[in-house]
Coordinates of C-alpha atoms in Angstrom, one line a residue:
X1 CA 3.9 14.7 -5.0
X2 CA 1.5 13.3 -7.8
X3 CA 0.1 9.6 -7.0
X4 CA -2.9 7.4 -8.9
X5 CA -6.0 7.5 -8.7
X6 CA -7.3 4.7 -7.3
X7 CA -11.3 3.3 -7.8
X8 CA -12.7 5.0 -5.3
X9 CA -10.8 8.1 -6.2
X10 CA -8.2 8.4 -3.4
X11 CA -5.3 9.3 -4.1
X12 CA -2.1 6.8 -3.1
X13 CA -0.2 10.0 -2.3
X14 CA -2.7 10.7 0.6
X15 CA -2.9 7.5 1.6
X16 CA 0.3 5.5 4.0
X17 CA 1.2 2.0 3.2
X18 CA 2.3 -0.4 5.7
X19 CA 4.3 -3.0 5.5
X20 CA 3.2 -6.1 8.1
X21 CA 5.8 -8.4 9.1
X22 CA 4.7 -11.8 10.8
X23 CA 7.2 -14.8 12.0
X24 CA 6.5 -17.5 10.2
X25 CA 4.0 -19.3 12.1
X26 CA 0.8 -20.4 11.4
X27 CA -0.7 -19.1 14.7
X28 CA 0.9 -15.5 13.5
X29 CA -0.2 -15.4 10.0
X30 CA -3.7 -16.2 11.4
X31 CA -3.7 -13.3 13.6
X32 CA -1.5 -11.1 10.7
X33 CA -3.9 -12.0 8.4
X34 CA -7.0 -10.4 10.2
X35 CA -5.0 -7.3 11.3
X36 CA -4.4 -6.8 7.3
X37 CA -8.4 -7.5 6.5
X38 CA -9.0 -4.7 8.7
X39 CA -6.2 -2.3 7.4
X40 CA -7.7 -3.3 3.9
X41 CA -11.7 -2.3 5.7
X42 CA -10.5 0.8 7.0
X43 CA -8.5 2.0 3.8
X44 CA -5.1 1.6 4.6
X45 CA -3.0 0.1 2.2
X46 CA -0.4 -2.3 3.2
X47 CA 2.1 -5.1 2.3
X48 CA 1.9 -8.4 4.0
X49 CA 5.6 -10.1 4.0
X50 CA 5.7 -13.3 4.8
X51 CA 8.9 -15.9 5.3
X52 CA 8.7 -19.4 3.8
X53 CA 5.3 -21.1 5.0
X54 CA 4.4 -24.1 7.3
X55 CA 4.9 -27.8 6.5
X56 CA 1.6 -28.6 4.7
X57 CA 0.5 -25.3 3.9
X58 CA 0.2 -23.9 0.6
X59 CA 3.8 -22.1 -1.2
X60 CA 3.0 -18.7 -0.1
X61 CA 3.6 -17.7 -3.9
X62 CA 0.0 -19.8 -4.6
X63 CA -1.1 -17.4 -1.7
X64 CA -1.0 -14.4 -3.9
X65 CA -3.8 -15.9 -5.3
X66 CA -6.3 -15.2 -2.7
X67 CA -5.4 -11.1 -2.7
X68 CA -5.8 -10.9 -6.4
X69 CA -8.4 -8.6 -7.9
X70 CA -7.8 -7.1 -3.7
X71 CA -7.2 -3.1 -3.5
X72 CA -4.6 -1.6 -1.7
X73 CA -3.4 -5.1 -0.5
X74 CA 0.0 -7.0 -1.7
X75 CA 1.8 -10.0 -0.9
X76 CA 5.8 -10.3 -0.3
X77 CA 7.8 -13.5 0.7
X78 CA 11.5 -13.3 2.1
X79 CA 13.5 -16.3 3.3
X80 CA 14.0 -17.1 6.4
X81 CA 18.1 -18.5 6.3
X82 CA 16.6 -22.5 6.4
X83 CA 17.9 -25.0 3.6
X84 CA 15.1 -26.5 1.7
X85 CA 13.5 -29.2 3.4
X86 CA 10.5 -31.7 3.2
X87 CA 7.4 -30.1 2.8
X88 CA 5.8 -32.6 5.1
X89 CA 8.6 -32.9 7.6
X90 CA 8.0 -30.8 11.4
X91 CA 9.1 -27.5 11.8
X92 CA 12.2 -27.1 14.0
X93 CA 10.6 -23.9 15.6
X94 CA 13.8 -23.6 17.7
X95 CA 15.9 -23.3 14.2
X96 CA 13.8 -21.6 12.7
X97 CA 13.4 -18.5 15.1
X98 CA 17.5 -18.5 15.3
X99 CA 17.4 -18.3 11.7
X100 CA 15.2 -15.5 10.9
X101 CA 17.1 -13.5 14.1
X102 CA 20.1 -14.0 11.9
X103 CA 19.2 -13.9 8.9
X104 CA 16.2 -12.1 8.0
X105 CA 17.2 -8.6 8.4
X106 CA 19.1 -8.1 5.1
X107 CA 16.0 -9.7 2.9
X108 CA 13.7 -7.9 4.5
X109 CA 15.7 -4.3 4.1
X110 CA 16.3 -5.0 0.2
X111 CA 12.0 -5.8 0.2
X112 CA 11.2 -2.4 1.4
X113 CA 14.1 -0.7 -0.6
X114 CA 12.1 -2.3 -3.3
X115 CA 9.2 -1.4 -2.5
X116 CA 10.3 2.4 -2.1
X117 CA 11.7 2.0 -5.3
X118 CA 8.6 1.2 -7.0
X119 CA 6.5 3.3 -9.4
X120 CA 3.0 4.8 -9.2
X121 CA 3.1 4.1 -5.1
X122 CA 4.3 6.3 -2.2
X123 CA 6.8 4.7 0.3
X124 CA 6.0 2.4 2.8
X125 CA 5.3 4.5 5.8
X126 CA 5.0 2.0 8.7
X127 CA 6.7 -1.1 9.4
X128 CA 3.8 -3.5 11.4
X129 CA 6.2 -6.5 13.0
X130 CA 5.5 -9.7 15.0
X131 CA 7.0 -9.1 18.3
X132 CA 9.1 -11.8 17.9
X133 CA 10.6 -10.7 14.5
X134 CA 13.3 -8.0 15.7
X135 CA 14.8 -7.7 12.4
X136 CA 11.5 -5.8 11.4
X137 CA 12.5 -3.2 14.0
X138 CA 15.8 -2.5 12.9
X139 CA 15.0 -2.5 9.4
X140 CA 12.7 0.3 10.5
X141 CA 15.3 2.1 12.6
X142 CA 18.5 2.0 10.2
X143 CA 16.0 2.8 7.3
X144 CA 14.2 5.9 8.9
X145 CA 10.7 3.8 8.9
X146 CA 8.6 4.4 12.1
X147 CA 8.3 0.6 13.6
X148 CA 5.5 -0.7 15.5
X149 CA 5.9 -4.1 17.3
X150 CA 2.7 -6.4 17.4
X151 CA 2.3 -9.0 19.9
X152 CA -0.2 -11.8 18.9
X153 CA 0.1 -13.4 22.7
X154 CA -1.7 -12.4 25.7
X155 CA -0.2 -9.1 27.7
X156 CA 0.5 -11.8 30.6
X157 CA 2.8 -13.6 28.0
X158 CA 4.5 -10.9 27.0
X159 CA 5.8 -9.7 31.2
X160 CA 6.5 -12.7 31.7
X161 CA 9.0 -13.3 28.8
X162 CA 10.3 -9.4 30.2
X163 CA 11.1 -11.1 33.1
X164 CA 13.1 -14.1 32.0
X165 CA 16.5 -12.2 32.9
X166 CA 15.3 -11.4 36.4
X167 CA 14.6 -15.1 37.1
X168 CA 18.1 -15.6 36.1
X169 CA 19.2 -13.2 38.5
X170 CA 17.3 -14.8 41.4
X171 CA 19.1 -18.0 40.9
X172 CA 15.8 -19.6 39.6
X173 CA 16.8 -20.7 36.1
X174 CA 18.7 -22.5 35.2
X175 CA 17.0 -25.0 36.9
X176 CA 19.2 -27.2 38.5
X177 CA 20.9 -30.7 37.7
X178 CA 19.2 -33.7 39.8
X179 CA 21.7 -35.3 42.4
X180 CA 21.5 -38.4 41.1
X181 CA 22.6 -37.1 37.5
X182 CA 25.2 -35.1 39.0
X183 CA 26.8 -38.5 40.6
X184 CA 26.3 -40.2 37.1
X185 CA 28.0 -37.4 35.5
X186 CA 31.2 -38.1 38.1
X187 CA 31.2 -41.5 37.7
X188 CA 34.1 -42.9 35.5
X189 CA 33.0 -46.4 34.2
X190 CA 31.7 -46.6 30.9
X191 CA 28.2 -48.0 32.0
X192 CA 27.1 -45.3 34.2
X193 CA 28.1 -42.3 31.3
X194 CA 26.1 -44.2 29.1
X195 CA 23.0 -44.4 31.6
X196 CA 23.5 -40.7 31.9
X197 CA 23.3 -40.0 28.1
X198 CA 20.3 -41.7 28.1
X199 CA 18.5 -39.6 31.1
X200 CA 16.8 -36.4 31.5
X201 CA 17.8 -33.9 33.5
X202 CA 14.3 -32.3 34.0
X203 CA 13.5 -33.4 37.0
X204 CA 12.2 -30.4 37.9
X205 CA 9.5 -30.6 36.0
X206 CA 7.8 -33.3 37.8
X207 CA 9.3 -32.5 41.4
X208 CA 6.9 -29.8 42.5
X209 CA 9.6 -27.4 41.7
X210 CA 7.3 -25.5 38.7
X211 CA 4.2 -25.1 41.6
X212 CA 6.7 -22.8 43.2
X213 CA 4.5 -19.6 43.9
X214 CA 6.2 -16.1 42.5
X215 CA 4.7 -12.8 43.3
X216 CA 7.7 -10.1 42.3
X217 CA 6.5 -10.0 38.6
X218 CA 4.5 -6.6 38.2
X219 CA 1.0 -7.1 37.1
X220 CA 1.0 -10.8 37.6
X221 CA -0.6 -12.1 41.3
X222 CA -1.0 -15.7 42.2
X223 CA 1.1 -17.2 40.0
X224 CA 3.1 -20.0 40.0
X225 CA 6.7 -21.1 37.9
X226 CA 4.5 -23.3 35.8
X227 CA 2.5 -20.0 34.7
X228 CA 5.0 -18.9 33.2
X229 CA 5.9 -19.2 29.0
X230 CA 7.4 -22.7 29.0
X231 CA 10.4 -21.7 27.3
X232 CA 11.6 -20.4 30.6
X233 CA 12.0 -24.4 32.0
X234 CA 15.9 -25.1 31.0
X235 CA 18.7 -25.9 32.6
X236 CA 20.6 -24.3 29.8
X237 CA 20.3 -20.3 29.9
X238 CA 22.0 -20.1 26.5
X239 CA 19.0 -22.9 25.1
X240 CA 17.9 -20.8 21.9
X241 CA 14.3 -20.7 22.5
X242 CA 14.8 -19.5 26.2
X243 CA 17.2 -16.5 24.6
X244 CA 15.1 -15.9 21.7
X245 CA 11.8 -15.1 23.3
X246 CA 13.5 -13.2 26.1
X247 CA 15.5 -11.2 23.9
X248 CA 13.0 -10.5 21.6
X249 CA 10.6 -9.2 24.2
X250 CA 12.9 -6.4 25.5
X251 CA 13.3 -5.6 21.9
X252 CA 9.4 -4.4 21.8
X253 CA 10.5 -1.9 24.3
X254 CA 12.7 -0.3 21.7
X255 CA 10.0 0.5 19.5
X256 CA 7.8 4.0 18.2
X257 CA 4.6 1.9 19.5
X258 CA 3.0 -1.9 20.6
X259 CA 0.2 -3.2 19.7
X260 CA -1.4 -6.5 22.1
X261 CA -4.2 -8.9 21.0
X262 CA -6.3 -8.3 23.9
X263 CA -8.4 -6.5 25.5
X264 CA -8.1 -3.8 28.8
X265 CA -10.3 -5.6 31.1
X266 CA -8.8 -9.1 30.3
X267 CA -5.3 -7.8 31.4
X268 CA -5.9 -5.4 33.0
X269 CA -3.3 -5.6 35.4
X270 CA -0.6 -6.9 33.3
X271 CA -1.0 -3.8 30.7
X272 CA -0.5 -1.4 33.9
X273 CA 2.8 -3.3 34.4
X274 CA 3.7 -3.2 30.6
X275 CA 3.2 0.7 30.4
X276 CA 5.0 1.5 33.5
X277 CA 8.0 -0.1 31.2
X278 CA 6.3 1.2 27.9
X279 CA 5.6 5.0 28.3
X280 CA 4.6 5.4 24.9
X281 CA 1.2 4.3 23.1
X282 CA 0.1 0.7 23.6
X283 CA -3.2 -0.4 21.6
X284 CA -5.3 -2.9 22.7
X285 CA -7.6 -3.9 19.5
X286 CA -8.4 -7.9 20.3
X287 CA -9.6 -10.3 20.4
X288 CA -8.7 -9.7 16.7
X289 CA -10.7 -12.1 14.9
X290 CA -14.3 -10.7 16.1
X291 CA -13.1 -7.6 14.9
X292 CA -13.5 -9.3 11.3
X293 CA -17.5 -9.6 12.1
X294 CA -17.7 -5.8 11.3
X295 CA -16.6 -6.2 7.5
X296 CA -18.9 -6.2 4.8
X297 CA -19.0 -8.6 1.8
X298 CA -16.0 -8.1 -0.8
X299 CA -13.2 -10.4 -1.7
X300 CA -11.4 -10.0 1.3
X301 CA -13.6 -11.2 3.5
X302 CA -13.2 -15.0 1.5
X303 CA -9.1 -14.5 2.5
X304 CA -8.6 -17.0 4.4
X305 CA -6.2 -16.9 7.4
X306 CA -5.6 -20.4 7.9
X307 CA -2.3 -22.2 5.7
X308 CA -4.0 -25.2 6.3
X309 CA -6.4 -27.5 3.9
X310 CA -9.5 -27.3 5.9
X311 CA -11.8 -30.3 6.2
X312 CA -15.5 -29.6 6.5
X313 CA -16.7 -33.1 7.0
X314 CA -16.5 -33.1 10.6
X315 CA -19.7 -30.4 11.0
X316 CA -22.0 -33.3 10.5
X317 CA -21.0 -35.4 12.8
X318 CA -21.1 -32.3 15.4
X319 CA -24.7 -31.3 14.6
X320 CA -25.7 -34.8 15.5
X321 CA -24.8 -33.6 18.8
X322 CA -26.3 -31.6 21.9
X323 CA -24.6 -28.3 23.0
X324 CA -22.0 -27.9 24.6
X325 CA -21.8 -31.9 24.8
X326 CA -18.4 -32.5 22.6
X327 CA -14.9 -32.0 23.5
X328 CA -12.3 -30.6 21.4
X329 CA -8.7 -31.4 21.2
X330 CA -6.4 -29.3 19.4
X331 CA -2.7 -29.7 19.2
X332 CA -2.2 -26.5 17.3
X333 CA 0.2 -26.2 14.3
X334 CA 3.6 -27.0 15.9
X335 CA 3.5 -29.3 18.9
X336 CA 5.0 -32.5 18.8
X337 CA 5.1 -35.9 21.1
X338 CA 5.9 -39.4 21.6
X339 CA 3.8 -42.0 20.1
X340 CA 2.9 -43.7 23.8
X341 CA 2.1 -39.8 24.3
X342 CA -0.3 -39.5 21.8
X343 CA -1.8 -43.1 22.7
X344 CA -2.1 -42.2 26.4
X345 CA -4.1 -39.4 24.9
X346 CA -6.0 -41.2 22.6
X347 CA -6.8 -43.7 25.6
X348 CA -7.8 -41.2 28.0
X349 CA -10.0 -39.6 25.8
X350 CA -12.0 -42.8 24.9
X351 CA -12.2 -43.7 29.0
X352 CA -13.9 -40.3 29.6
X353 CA -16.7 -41.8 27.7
X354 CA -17.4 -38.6 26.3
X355 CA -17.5 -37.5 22.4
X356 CA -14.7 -35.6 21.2
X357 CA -13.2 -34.4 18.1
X358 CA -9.5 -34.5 18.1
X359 CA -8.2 -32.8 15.3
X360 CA -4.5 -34.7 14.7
X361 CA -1.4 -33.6 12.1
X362 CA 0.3 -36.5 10.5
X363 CA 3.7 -35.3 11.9
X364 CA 2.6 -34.6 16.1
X365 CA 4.0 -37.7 17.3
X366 CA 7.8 -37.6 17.4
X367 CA 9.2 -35.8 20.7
X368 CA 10.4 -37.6 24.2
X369 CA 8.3 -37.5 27.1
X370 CA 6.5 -39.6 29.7
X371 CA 4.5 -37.7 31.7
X372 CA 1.1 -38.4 30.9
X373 CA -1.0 -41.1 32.0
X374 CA -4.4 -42.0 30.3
X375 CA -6.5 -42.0 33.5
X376 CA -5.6 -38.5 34.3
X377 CA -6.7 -37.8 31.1
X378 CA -10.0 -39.2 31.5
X379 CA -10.7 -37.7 35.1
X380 CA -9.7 -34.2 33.7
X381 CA -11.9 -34.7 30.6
X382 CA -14.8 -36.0 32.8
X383 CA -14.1 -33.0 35.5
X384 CA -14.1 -30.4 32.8
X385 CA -17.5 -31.8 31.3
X386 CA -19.2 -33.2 34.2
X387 CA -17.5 -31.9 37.6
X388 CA -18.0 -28.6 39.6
X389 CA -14.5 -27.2 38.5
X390 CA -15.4 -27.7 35.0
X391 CA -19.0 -26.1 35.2
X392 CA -17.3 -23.1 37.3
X393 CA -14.5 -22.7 34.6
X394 CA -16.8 -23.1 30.9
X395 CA -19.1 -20.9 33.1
X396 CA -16.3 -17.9 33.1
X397 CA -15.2 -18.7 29.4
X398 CA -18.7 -17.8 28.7
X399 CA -18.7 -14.6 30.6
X400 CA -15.6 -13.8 28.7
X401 CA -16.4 -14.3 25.5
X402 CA -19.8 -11.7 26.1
X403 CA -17.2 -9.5 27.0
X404 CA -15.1 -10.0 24.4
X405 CA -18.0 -9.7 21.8
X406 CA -18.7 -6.1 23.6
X407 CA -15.5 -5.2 23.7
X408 CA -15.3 -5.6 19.7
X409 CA -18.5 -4.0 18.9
X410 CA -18.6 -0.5 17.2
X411 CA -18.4 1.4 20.6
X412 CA -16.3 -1.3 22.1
X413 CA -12.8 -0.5 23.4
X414 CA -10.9 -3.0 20.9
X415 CA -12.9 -1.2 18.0
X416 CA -12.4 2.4 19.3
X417 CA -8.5 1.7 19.8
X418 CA -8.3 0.2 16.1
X419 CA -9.6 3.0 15.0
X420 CA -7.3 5.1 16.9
X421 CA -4.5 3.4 15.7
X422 CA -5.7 4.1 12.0
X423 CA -6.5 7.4 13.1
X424 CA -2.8 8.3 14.6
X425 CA -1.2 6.3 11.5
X426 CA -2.8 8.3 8.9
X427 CA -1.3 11.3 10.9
X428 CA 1.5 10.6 12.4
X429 CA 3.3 9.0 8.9
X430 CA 2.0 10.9 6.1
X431 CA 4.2 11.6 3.2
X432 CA 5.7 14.8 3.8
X433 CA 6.7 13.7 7.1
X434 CA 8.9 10.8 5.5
X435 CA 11.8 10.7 3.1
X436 CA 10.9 10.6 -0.7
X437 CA 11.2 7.5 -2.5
X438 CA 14.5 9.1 -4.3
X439 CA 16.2 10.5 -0.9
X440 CA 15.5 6.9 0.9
X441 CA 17.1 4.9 -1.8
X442 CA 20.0 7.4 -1.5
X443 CA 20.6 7.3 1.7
X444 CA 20.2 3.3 1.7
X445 CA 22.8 3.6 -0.9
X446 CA 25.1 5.4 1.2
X447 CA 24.5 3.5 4.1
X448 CA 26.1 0.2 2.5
X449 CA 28.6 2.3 1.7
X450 CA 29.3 3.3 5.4
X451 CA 29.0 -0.5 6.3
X452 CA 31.0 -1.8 4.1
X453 CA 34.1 0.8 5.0
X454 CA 32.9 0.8 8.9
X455 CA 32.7 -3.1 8.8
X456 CA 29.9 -2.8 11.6
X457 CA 26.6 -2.8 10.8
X458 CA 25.7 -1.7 14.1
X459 CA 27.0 1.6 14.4
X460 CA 24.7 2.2 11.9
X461 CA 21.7 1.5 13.8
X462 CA 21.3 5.2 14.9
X463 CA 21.2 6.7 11.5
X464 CA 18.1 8.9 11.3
X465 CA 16.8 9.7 7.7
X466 CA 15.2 13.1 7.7
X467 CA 12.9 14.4 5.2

């Protein structure tokens, strides 16, 4: 099969494009983002399709701006089932993961027919999908694409969201109804049902009931309920978020390979559990972003990860300062709270009396809760920078992070299993082990046609396209 010639004379019939496939998060587009700088270092070319963007970021069509003049690399949106909304408004992460579950799948199959239908490229080869983005993986599987599932998360994460349907088998979630609320909720005059409406039934989440040691969980020793990915505190097993992530996690199981952003001796343990329900290849090439050190000066190395407008004028202010003197307070991209919240905060970071830099979205304070108090703040923020605990725990981070650095390095495990994966991915999906462009489009063809007379897309789920 003929292909172009590209600039450094390769030929894009020897070469096999990806296509990556993060959730639309900024946390995942950070991490998606490096993965592709490196596919681009090590000469893989690849498609990065992305869903609509974060409140406040840029329109991820002005994003194509950044990969312009870029080799090898291009840049695909799909929606993700949501309704316009304000640009500056808070994501509804809970919507917004039922929506691409249910509706992302069909976009993202007519992207990569497009993309197979293209001319002067070979097909994509490899399907590179968030772990939490399922409908990458059956795109993959009813389209004959060999899938590989990447989980941006810790390994620990990850067995504990395999686990969420074996803590509803123990009779540990949901979590139960308080007494009192259970009285309410029997109660038949109109005062008391309003009282109710206006309570919380997560009692358990200041009772002790989350400090509740576990030690079933493979790979995972002394551990308590609190440990544990927070979606798993409901009192609602159907809750979307609790279903989501669980569900989502078993689907990685389903798929030709995983890939973890971490490292062996980090999680150890919890990678031993994940292969004993994971027999096939698992790579372990984090932490990702120090892989990025390794890549020389080009255009790529300017893309930036982050959808955010940065804001250099803090770094001034922090060179006025000693080492390893000035806390930092980040809230991430998503995470939301009440206004007292956020003044309890603000509060118990002034009492600590020491400097911090507290990097605060416009939209954080808006959720219910009132379970922080302003001088635990302060004697956790003074413990951390002053106390024995704190000393003992910024001590370890620091013996981490060496190990991280050598773990990245050009003999380093992380870099070596990159490489591997590269390695296996040039071999394993060349061209003449894949459909043609013709034969995929074809068969894509006849599969709506099987659909539409079958009226279940399911049972086509175990169609097989074969060179």
């Amino acid at each position: 099969m003929g292909g172009l010639i590209g600039e450094d004379g390769f030929s894009w019939s020897q070469k096999t494009p990806c296509s990556l496939c993060p959730i639309p998060s900024t946390r995942a587009c950070h991490t998606h983002d490096a993965v592709s700088q490196a596919l681009t270092l090590e000469g893989l070319p690849h498609n990065l399709c992305q869903h609509r963007v974060q409140p406040h970021a840029l329109n991820p069509l002005q994003r194509t701006d950044y990969v312009k003049g870029i080799p090898d690399f291009q840049f695909e949106t799909i929606p993700d089932g949501l309704p316009p909304s304000d640009r500056d408004a808070t994501q509804d992460v809970s919507a917004l993961s039922d929506s691409t579950r249910k509706n992302c799948l069909a976009p993202f199959k007519e992207l990569l027919l497009k993309l197979n239908s293209s001319s002067g490229v070979p097909p994509v080869s490899c399907i590179v999908s968030d772990g939490i983005t399922g409908f990458g993986r059956r795109a993959g599987k009813e389209l004959g694409i060999p899938e590989v599932q990447f989980w941006t998360a810790s390994a620990c994460s990850f067995i504990g969201y395999l686990h969420f349907s074996e803590l509803i088998n123990r009779g540990i979630v949901p979590f139960k109804v308080s007494k009192s609320l259970k009285y309410l909720a029997s109660a038949e005059d109109i005062s008391s049902k309003l009282i109710l409406s206006s309570m919380s039934d997560e009692s358990f989440m200041h009772d002790g009931t989350l400090d509740t040691p576990i030690n079933w969980i493979p790979g995972m020793k002394n551990i308590r309920l609190k440990d544990l990915p927070s979606s798993m505190r409901t009192t609602d097993i159907t809750e979307t978020m609790f279903d989501f992530m669980g569900s989502e996690a078993q689907s990685c199981l389903d798929s030709s390979a995983i890939i973890i952003n971490t490292f062996d001796e980090f999680d150890y343990e919890a990678l031993e559990a994940i292969s004993a329900k994971f027999p096939r290849s698992i790579y372990t090439i984090g932490p990702i972003p120090l892989l990025g050190r390794h890549m020389p000066d080009s255009p790529l190395k300017s893309l930036s990860a982050s959808l955010w407008k940065e804001d250099p004028k803090c770094l001034q202010w922090l060179d006025r300062r000693e080492p390893n003197s000035v806390v930092y307070v980040n809230y991430g991209s998503v995470t939301v709270m009440t206004e007292q919240h956020l003044k309890e905060f603000a509060w118990g970071l002034a009492s600590s009396k020491q400097p911090f830099l507290w990097i605060v979205r416009p939209d954080v304070a808006w959720r219910s809760t009132d379970d922080v108090k302003r001088d635990e703040i302060a004697a956790l923020v003074k413990e951390m920078m002053e106390g024995d605990k704190g000393k003992a725990a910024r001590h370890k981070a620091l013996e981490w992070k060496k190990k991280a650095e050598e773990v990245t390095d050009i003999d380093g495990s992380s870099y070596k299993n990159f490489e591997r994966l590269i390695k296996e991915a040039h071999h394993e999906y060349t061209l003449d082990q894949i459909a043609p462009k013709e034969a995929l489009v074809k068969a894509a063809s006849l599969e709506a046609n099987y659909v539409k007379n079958l009226g279940n897309a399911e049972d086509v789920a175990e169609w097989k396209f074969l060179p």
